[in-house]
PDB file of C-alpha atoms in Angstrom:
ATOM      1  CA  UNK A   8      28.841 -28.568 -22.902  1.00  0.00           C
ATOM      2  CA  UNK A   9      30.066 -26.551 -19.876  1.00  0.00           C
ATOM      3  CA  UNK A  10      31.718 -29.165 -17.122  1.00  0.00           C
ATOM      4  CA  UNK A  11      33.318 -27.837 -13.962  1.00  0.00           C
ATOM      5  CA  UNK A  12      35.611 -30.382 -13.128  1.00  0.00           C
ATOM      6  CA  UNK A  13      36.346 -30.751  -8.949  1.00  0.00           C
ATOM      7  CA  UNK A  14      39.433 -32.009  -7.224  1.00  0.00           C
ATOM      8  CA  UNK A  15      39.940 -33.787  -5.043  1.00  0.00           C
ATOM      9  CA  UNK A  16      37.015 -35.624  -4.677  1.00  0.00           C
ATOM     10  CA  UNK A  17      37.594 -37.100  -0.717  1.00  0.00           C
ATOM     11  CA  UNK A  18      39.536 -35.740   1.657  1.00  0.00           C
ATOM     12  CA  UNK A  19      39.871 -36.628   4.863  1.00  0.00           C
ATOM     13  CA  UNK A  20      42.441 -34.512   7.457  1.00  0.00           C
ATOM     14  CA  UNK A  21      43.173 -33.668  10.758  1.00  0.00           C
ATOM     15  CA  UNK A  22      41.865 -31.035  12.839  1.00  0.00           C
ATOM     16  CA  UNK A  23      44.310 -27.722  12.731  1.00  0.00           C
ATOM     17  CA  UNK A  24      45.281 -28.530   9.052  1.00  0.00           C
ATOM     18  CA  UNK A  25      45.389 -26.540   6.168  1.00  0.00           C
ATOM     19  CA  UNK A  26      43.451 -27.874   2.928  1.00  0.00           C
ATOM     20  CA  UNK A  27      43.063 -26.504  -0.535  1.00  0.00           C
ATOM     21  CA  UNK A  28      40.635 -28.083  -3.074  1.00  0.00           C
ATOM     22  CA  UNK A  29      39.812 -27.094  -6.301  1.00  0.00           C
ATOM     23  CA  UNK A  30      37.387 -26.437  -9.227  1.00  0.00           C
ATOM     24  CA  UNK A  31      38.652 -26.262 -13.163  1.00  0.00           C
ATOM     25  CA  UNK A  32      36.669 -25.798 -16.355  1.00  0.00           C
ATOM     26  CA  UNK A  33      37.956 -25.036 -20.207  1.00  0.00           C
ATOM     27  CA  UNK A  34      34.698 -22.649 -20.214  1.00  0.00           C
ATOM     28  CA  UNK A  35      35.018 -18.808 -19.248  1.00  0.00           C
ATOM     29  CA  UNK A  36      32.122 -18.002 -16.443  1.00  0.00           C
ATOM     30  CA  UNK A  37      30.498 -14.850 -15.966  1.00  0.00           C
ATOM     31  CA  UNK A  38      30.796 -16.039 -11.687  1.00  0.00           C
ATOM     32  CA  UNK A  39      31.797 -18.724  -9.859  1.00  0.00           C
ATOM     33  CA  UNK A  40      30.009 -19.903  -6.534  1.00  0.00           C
ATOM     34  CA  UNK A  41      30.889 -22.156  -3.857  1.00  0.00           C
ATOM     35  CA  UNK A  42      28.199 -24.043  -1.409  1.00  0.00           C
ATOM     36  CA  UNK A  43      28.947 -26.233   1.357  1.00  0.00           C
ATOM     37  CA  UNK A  44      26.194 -29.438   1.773  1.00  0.00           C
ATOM     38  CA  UNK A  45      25.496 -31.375   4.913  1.00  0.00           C
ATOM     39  CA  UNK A  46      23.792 -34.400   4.385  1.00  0.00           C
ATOM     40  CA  UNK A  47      20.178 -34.307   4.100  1.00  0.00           C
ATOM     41  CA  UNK A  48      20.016 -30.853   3.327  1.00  0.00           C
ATOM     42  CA  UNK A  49      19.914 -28.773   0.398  1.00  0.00           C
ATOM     43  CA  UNK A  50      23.401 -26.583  -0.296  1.00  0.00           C
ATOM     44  CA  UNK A  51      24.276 -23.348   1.304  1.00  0.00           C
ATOM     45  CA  UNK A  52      25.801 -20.751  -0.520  1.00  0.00           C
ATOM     46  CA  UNK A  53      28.931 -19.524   1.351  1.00  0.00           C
ATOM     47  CA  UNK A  54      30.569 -17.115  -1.574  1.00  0.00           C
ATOM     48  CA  UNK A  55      29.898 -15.556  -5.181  1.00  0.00           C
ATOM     49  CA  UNK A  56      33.100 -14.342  -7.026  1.00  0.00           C
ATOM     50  CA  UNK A  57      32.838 -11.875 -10.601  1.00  0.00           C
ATOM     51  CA  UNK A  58      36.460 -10.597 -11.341  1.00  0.00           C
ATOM     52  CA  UNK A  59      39.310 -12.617 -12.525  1.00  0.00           C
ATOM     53  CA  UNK A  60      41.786 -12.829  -9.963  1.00  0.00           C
ATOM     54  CA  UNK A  61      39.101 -12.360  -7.415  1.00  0.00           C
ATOM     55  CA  UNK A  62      39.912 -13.515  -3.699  1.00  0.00           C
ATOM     56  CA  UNK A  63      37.528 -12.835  -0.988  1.00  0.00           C
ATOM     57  CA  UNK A  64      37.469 -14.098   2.593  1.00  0.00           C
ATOM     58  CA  UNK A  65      35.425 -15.848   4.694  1.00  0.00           C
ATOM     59  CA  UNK A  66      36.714 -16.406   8.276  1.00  0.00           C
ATOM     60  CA  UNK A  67      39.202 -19.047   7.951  1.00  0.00           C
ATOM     61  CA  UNK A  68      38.156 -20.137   4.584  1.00  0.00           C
ATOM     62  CA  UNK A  69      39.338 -18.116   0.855  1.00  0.00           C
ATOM     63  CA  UNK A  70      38.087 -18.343  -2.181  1.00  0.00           C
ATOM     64  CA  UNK A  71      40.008 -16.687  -5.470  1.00  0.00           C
ATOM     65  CA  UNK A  72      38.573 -16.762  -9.346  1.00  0.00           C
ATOM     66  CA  UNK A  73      41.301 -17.851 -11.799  1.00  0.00           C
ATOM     67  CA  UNK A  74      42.203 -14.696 -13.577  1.00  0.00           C
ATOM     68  CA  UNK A  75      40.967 -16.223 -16.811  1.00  0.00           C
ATOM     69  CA  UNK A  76      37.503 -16.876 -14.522  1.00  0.00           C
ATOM     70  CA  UNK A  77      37.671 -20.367 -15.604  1.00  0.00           C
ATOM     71  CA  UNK A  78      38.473 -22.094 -12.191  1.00  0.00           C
ATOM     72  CA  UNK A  79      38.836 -21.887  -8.422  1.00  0.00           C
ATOM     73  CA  UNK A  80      39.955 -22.837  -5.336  1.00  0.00           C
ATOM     74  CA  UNK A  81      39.082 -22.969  -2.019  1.00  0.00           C
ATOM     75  CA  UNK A  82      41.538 -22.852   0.863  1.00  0.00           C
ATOM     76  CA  UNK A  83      40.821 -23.648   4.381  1.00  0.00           C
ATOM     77  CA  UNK A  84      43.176 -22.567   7.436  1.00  0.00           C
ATOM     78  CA  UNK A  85      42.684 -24.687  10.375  1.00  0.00           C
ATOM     79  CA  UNK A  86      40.415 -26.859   9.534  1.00  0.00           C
ATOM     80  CA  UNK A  87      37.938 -27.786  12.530  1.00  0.00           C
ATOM     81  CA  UNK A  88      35.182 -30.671  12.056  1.00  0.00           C
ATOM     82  CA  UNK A  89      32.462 -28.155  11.885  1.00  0.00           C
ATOM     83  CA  UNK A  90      34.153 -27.582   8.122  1.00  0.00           C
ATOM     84  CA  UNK A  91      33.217 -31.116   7.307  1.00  0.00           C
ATOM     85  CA  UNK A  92      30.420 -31.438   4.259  1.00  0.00           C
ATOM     86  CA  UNK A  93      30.213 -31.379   0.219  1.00  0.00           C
ATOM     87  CA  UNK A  94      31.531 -28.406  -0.613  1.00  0.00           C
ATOM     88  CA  UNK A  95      30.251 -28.103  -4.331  1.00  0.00           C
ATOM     89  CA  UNK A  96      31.509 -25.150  -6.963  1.00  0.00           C
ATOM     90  CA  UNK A  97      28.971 -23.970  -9.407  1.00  0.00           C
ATOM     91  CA  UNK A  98      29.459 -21.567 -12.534  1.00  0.00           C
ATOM     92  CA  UNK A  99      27.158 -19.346 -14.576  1.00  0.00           C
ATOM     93  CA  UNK A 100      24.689 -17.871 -15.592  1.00  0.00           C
ATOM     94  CA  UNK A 101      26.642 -17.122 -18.713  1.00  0.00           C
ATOM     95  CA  UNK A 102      23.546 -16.698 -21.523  1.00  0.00           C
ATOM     96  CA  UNK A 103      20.622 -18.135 -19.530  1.00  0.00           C
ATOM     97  CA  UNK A 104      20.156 -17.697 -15.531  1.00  0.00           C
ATOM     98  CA  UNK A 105      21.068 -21.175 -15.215  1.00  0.00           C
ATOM     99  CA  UNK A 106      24.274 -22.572 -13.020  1.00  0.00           C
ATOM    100  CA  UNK A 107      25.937 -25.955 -13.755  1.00  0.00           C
ATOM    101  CA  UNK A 108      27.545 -27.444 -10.450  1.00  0.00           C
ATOM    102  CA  UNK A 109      30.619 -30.004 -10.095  1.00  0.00           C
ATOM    103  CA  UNK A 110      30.407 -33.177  -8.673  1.00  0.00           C
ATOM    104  CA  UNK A 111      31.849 -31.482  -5.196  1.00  0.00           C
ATOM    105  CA  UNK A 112      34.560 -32.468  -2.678  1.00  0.00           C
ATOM    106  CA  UNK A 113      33.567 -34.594   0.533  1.00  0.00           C
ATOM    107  CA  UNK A 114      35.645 -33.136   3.038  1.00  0.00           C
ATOM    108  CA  UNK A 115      35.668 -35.011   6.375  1.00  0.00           C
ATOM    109  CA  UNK A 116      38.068 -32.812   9.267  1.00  0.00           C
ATOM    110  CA  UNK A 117      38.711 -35.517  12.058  1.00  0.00           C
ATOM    111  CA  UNK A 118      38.905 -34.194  15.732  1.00  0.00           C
TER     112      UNK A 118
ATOM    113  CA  UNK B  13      10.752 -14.923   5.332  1.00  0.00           C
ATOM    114  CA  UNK B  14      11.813 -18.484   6.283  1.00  0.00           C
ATOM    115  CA  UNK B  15      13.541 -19.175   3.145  1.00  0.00           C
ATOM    116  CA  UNK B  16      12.945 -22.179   0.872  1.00  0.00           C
ATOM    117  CA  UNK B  17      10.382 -24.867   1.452  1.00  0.00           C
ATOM    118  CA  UNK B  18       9.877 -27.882   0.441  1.00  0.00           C
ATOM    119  CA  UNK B  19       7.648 -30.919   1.139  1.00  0.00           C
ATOM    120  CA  UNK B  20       7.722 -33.763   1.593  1.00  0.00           C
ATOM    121  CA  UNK B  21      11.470 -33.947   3.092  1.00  0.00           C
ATOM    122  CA  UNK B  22      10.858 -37.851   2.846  1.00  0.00           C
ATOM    123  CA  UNK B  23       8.822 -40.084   0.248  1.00  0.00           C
ATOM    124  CA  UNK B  24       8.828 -43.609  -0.347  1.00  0.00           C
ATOM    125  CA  UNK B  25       6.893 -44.979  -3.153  1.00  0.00           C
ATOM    126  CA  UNK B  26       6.144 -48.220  -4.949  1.00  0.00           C
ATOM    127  CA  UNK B  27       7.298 -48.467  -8.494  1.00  0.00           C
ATOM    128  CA  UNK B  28       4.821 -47.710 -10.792  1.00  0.00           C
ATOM    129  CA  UNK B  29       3.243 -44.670  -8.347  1.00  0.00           C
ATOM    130  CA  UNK B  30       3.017 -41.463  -9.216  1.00  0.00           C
ATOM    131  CA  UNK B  31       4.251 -38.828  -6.677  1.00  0.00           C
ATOM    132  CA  UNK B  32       3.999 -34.809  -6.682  1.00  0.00           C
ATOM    133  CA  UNK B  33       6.677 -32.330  -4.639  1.00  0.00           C
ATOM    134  CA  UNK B  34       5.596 -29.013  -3.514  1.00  0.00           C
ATOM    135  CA  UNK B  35       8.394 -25.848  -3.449  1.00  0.00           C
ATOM    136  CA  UNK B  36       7.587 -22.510  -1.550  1.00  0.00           C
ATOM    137  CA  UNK B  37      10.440 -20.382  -2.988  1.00  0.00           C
ATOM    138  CA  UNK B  38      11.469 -17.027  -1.291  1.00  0.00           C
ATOM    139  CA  UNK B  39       8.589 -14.763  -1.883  1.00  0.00           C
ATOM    140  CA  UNK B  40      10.094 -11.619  -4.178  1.00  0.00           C
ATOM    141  CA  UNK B  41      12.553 -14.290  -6.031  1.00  0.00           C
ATOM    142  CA  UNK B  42      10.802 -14.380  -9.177  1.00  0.00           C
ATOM    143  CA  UNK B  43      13.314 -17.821 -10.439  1.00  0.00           C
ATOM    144  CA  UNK B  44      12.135 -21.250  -9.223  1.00  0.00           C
ATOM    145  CA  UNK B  45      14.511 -23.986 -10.348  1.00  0.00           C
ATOM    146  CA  UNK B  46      14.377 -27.938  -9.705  1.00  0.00           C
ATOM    147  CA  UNK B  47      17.418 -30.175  -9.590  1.00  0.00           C
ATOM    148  CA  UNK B  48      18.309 -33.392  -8.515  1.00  0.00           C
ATOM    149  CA  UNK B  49      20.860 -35.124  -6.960  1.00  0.00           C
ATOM    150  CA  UNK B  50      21.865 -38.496  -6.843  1.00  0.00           C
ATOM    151  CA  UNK B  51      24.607 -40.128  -4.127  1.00  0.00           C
ATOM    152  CA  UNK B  52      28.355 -38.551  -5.060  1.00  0.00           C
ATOM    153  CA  UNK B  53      26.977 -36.758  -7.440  1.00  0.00           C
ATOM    154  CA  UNK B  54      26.599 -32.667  -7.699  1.00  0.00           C
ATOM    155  CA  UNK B  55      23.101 -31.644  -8.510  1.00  0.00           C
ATOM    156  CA  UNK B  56      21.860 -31.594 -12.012  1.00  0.00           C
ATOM    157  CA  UNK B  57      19.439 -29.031 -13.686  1.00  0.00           C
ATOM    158  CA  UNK B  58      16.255 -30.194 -14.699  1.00  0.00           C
ATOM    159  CA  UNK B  59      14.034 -27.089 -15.326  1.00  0.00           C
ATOM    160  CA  UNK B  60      13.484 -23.681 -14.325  1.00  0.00           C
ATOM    161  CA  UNK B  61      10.571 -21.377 -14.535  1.00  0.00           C
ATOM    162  CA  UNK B  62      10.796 -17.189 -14.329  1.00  0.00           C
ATOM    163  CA  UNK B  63       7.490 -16.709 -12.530  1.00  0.00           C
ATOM    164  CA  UNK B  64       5.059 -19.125 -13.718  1.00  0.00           C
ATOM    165  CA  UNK B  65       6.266 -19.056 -17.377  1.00  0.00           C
ATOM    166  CA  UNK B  66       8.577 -22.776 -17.390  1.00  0.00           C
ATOM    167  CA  UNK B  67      11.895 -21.275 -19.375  1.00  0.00           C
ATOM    168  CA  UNK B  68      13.890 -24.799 -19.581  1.00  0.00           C
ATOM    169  CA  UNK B  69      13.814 -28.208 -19.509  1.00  0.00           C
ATOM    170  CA  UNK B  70      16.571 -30.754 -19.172  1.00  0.00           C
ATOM    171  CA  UNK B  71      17.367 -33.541 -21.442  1.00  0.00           C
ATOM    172  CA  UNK B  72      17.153 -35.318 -17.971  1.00  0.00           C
ATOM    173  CA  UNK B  73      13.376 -34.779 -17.438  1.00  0.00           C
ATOM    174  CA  UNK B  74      11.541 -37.599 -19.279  1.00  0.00           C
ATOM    175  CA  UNK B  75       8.050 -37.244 -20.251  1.00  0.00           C
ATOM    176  CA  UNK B  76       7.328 -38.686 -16.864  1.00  0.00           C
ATOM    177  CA  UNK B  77       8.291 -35.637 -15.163  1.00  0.00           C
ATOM    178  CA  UNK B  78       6.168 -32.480 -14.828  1.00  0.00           C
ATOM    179  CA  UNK B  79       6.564 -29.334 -13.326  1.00  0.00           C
ATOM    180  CA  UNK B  80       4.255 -26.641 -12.801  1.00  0.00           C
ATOM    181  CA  UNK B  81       4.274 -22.695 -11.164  1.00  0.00           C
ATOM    182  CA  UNK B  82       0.425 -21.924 -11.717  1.00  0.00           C
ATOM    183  CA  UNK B  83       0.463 -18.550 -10.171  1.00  0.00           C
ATOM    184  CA  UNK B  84       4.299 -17.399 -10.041  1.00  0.00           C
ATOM    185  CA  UNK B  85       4.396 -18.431  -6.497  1.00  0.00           C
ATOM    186  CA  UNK B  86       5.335 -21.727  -5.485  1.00  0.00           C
ATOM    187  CA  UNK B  87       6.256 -24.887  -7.805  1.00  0.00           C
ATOM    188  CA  UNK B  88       5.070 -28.806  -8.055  1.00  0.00           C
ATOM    189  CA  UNK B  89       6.853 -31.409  -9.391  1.00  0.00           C
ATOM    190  CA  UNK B  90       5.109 -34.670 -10.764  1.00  0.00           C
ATOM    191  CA  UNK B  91       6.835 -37.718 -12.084  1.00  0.00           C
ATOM    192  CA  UNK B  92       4.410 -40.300 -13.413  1.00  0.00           C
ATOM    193  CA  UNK B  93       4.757 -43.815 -13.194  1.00  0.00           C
ATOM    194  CA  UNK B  94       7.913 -43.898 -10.791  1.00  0.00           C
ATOM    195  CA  UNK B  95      10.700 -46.352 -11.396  1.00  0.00           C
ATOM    196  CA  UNK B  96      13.674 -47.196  -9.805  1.00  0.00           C
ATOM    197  CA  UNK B  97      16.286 -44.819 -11.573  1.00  0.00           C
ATOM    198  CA  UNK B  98      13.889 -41.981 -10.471  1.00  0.00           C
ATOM    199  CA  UNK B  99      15.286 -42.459  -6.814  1.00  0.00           C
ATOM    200  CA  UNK B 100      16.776 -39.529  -5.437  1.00  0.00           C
ATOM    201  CA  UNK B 101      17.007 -36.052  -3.746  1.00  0.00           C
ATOM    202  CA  UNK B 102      15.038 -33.160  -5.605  1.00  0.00           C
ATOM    203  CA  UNK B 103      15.962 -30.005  -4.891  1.00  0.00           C
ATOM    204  CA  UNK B 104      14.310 -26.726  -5.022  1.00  0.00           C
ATOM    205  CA  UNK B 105      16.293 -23.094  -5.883  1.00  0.00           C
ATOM    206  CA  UNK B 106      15.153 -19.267  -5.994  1.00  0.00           C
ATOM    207  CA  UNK B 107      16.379 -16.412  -7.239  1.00  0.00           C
ATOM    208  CA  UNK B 108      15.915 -13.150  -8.092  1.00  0.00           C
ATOM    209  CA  UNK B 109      17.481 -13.486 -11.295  1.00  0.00           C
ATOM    210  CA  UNK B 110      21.212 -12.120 -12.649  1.00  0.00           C
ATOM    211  CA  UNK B 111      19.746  -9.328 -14.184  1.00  0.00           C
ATOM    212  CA  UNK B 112      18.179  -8.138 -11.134  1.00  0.00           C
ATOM    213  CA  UNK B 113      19.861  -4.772 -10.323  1.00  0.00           C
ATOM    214  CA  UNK B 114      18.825  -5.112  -6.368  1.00  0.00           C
ATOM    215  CA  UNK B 115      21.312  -7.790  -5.695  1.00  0.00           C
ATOM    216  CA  UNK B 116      23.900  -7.317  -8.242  1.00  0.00           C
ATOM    217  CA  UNK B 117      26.185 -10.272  -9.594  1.00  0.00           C
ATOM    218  CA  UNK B 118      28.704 -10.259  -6.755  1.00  0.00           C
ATOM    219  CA  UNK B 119      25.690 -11.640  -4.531  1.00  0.00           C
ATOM    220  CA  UNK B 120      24.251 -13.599  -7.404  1.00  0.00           C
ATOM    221  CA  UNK B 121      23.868 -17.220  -6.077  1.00  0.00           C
ATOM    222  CA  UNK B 122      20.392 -19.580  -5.452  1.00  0.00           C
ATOM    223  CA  UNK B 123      19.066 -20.434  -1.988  1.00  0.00           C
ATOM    224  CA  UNK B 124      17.771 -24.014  -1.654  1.00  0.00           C
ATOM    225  CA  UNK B 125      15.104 -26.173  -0.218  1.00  0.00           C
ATOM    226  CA  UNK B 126      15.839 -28.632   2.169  1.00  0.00           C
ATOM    227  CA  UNK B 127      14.974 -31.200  -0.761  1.00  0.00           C
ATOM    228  CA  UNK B 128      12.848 -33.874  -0.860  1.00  0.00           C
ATOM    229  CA  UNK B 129      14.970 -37.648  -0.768  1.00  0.00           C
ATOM    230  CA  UNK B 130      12.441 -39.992  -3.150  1.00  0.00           C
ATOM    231  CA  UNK B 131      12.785 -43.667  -3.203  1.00  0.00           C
ATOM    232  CA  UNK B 132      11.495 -45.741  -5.475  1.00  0.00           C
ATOM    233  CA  UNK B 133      11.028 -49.640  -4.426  1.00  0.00           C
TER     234      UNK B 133
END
C-alpha cells in the first residue's frame, strides 16, 4: 500500500516568516502534486512535479521532487495570511490514473 | 467552462435516508473520480469511472454506496440507508487522464468540485 506520509501536521507562524513542510513516502511516484484547501471547498491544485530533483516556483512558494521522486517539500518565503489552508501532497498515477493524497498540513499565518 | 460542479454543497439527512450527489465534471475531461474526506483527514479514493465505464472501486465504498456516469457526462453518487459514519465531505475530480498527450504529465493534476458536506443525524 502506497502512503504519503505529511509533516508537520499544524503549523501556526507569523506573518513575514519562512516555513517549510514536507511530504515522504518509501514508494517511487511517477509525479507528485501539491493542492492548497480552504475550508468548505474542494482542493486547488497549485503545482505538478515529474523529474527527480525537480524544483519549480510559484511566487513566493517552491516546490522540489526528491531526486529518488519519493518525497517533497514545500517552502514558503514570507508567509502572509492569505497562505493559510490545508495544503495536501498527492502522488501517482503510477499503474492506474489514480492519486493517493496525505493527510495534509494545516497551516495558519497570523497577521 | 465553469469548472467542476457539484450539488448539493449542503445535505442533512436522517439516519436511515437515502441521499444521491450530482457531479458536472469539466466537459472534454473524460475521468470522473469521487472521494471523501473526513475532518483532519486528506481525501480518500472511493471510485473512478473513464467516461461512463466505472474502472475502480474502493474497499471504502460499502454496498450502500453507488455511483453512476450513464452517458460519460456527469456522475451521481447514492448511498443507501445513511448512517452516522457516512458523515462527511464528498468530493468530485476530472481529468483528462495521464495518458492524454494534450496536457502532458508535467500538468497532470485533477480539478475538484466544491464538494458536497453530508451529515448524517
Amino acid at each position: 500500500t502506497q502512503l504519503l506520509e505529511q509533516s508537520p501536521q499544524f503549523l501556526s507562524i507569523q506573518e513575514g516568516e519562512n516555513l517549510t513542510v514536507y511530504c515522504n513516502s518509501s514508494s517511487v511516484f511517477s509525479s507528485l502534486q501539491w493542492y492548497r484547501q480552504e475550508p468548505g471547498e474542494g482542493p486547488v491544485l497549485l503545482v505538478t512535479v515529474v523529474t527527480g530533483g525537480e524544483v519549480k516556483k510559484l511566487k513566493r512558494l517552491t516546490f522540489q521532487f526528491g531526486d529518488a521522486r519519493k518525497d517533497s517539500s514545500l517552502h514558503i518565503t514570507a508567509a502572509q495570511p492569505g497562505d493559510t489552508g490545508l495544503y495536501l501532497c498527492a502522488g501517482g498515477p503510477n499503474r492506474d490514473d489514480k492519486i493517493i493524497f496525505g493527510k495534509g498540513t494545516r497551516l495558519h499565518i497570523l497577521p | 467552462d465553469t469548472g467542476v460542479s457539484q450539488n448539493p454543497r449542503h445535505k442533512i439527512t436522517k439516519r436511515g435516508q437515502n441521499v444521491t450527489f450530482r457531479c458536472d465534471p469539466i466537459s472534454e475531461h473524460n475521468r470522473l473520480y469521487w472521494y471523501r474526506q473526513t475532518l483532519g483527514q486528506g481525501p480518500e479514493f472511493l471510485t473512478y469511472f473513464q467516461n461512463e465505464a466505472q474502472l475502480e472501486k474502493s474497499r471504502l465504498l460499502s454496498d450502500r454506496f453507488s455511483a453512476e456516469r450513464p452517458k460519460g457526462s456527469f456522475s451521481t453518487l447514492e448511498i443507501q440507508r445513511t448512517e452516522q459514519g457516512d458523515s462527511a465531505m464528498y468530493l468530485c475530480a476530472s481529468s483528462l487522464g495521464w495518458a492524454s498527450r494534450a496536457r502532458g504529465a508535467r500538468n497532470y493534476g485533477y480539478t475538484f468540485g466544491s464538494g458536497t458536506r453530508l451529515t448524517v443525524v
